[in-house]
Each structure stands twice: as C-alpha cells, then as structure tokens.
Short mmCIF file of C-alpha atoms in Angstrom, two decimals:
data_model
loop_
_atom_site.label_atom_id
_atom_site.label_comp_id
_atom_site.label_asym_id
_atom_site.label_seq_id
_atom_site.Cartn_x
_atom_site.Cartn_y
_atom_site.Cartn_z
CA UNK A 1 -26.94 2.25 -1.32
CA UNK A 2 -23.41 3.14 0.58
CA UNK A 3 -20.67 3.06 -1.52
CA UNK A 4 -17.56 0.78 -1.46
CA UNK A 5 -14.96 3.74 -1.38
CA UNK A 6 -16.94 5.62 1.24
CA UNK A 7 -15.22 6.24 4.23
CA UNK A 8 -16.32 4.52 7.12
CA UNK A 9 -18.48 6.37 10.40
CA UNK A 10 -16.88 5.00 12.62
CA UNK A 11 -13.06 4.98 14.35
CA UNK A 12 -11.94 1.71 14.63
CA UNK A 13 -11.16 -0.23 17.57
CA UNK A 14 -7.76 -1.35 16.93
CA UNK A 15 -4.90 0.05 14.80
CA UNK A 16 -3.86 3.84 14.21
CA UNK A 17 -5.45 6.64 12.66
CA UNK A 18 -3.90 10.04 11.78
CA UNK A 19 -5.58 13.40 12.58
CA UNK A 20 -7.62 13.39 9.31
CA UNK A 21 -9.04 9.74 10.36
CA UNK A 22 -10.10 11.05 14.09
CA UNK A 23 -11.34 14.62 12.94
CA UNK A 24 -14.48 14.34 12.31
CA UNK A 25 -15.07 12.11 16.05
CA UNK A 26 -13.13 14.98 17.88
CA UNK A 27 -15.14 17.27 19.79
CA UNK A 28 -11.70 19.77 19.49
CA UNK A 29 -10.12 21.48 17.16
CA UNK A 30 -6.85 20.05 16.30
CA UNK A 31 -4.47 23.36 18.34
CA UNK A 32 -6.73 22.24 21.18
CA UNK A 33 -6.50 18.57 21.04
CA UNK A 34 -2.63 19.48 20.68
CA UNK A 35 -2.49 21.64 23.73
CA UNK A 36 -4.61 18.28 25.62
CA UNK A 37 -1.47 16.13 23.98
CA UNK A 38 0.96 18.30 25.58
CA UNK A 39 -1.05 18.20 28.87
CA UNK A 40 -1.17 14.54 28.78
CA UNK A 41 -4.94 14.85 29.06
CA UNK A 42 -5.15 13.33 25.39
CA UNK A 43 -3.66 9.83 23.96
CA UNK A 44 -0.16 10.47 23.34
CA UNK A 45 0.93 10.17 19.31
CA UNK A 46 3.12 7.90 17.78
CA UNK A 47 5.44 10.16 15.88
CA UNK A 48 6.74 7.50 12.58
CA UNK A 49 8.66 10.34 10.96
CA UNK A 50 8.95 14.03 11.08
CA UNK A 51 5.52 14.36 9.08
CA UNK A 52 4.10 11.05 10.18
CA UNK A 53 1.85 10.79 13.55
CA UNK A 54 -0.90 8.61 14.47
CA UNK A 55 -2.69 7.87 17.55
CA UNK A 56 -3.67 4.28 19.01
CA UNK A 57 -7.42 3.95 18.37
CA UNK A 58 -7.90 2.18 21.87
CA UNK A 59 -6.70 5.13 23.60
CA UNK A 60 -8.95 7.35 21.20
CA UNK A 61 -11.84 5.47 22.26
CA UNK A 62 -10.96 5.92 26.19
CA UNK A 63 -10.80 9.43 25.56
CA UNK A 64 -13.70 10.12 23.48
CA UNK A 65 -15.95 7.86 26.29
CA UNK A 66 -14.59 10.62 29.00
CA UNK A 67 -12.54 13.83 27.42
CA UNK A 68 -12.18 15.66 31.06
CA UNK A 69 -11.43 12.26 33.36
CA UNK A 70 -8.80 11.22 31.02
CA UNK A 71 -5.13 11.07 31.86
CA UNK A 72 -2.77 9.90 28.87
CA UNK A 73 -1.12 6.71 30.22
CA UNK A 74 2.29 5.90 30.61
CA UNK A 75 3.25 2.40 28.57
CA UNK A 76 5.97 3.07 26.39
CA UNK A 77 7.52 6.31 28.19
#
C-alpha cells in the first residue's frame, strides 16, 4: 500500500516545480540542464527570489517529449 506522504511519480501537468521536483524526470545533470537553460534549448526558469527558481511544468513536459528539437520559447521575454 503507497503511502499518503509519498511523493508522487509523476511531474505534473500544470504549476511549477523546482529542480528537486524535476530531478529525478531529467535525463541531465543539473550543470548540464543549466548550460541547455543558458542555450535556450531548455524551459526558461522563473527566478521568485535570489534562491527561489522554478520551471513551468508545461514547458517541462515539451522538453522531456523531445530534449534535442526543443527551443525555449519566447512568452514573457
């Protein structure tokens, strides 16, 4: 039987989720899904404060269905 507290396995569809929620669904490490960032070849974070930054789960999802094809888009910039 799963428990209540247990995290869940999978990323969900909507909303945020910091580096520790995405980890485990990234095929990266996190210096090379950084460098990807930077090269706008990964979803582009949502920096909330100097320590805070997520990442919009939709645009997770669109990468994770096609890492090399994807090209961070440009809403919001």
């Amino acid at each position: 039987m799963e428990n209540a507290a247990s995290p869940s396995k999978a990323l969900p569809a909507d909303g945020m989720s910091r580096w520790r929620d995405l980890e485990p669904f990234c095929p990266f490490s996190r210096e090379k899904f950084r460098q990807l960032v930077i090269a706008g070849k990964a979803p582009q974070p949502v920096k909330f404060s100097e320590r805070c930054t997520a990442y919009q789960n939709r645009e997770l999802h669109r990468f994770f269905a096609d890492p090399l094809n994807y090209r961070a888009s440009k809403e919001g910039k």
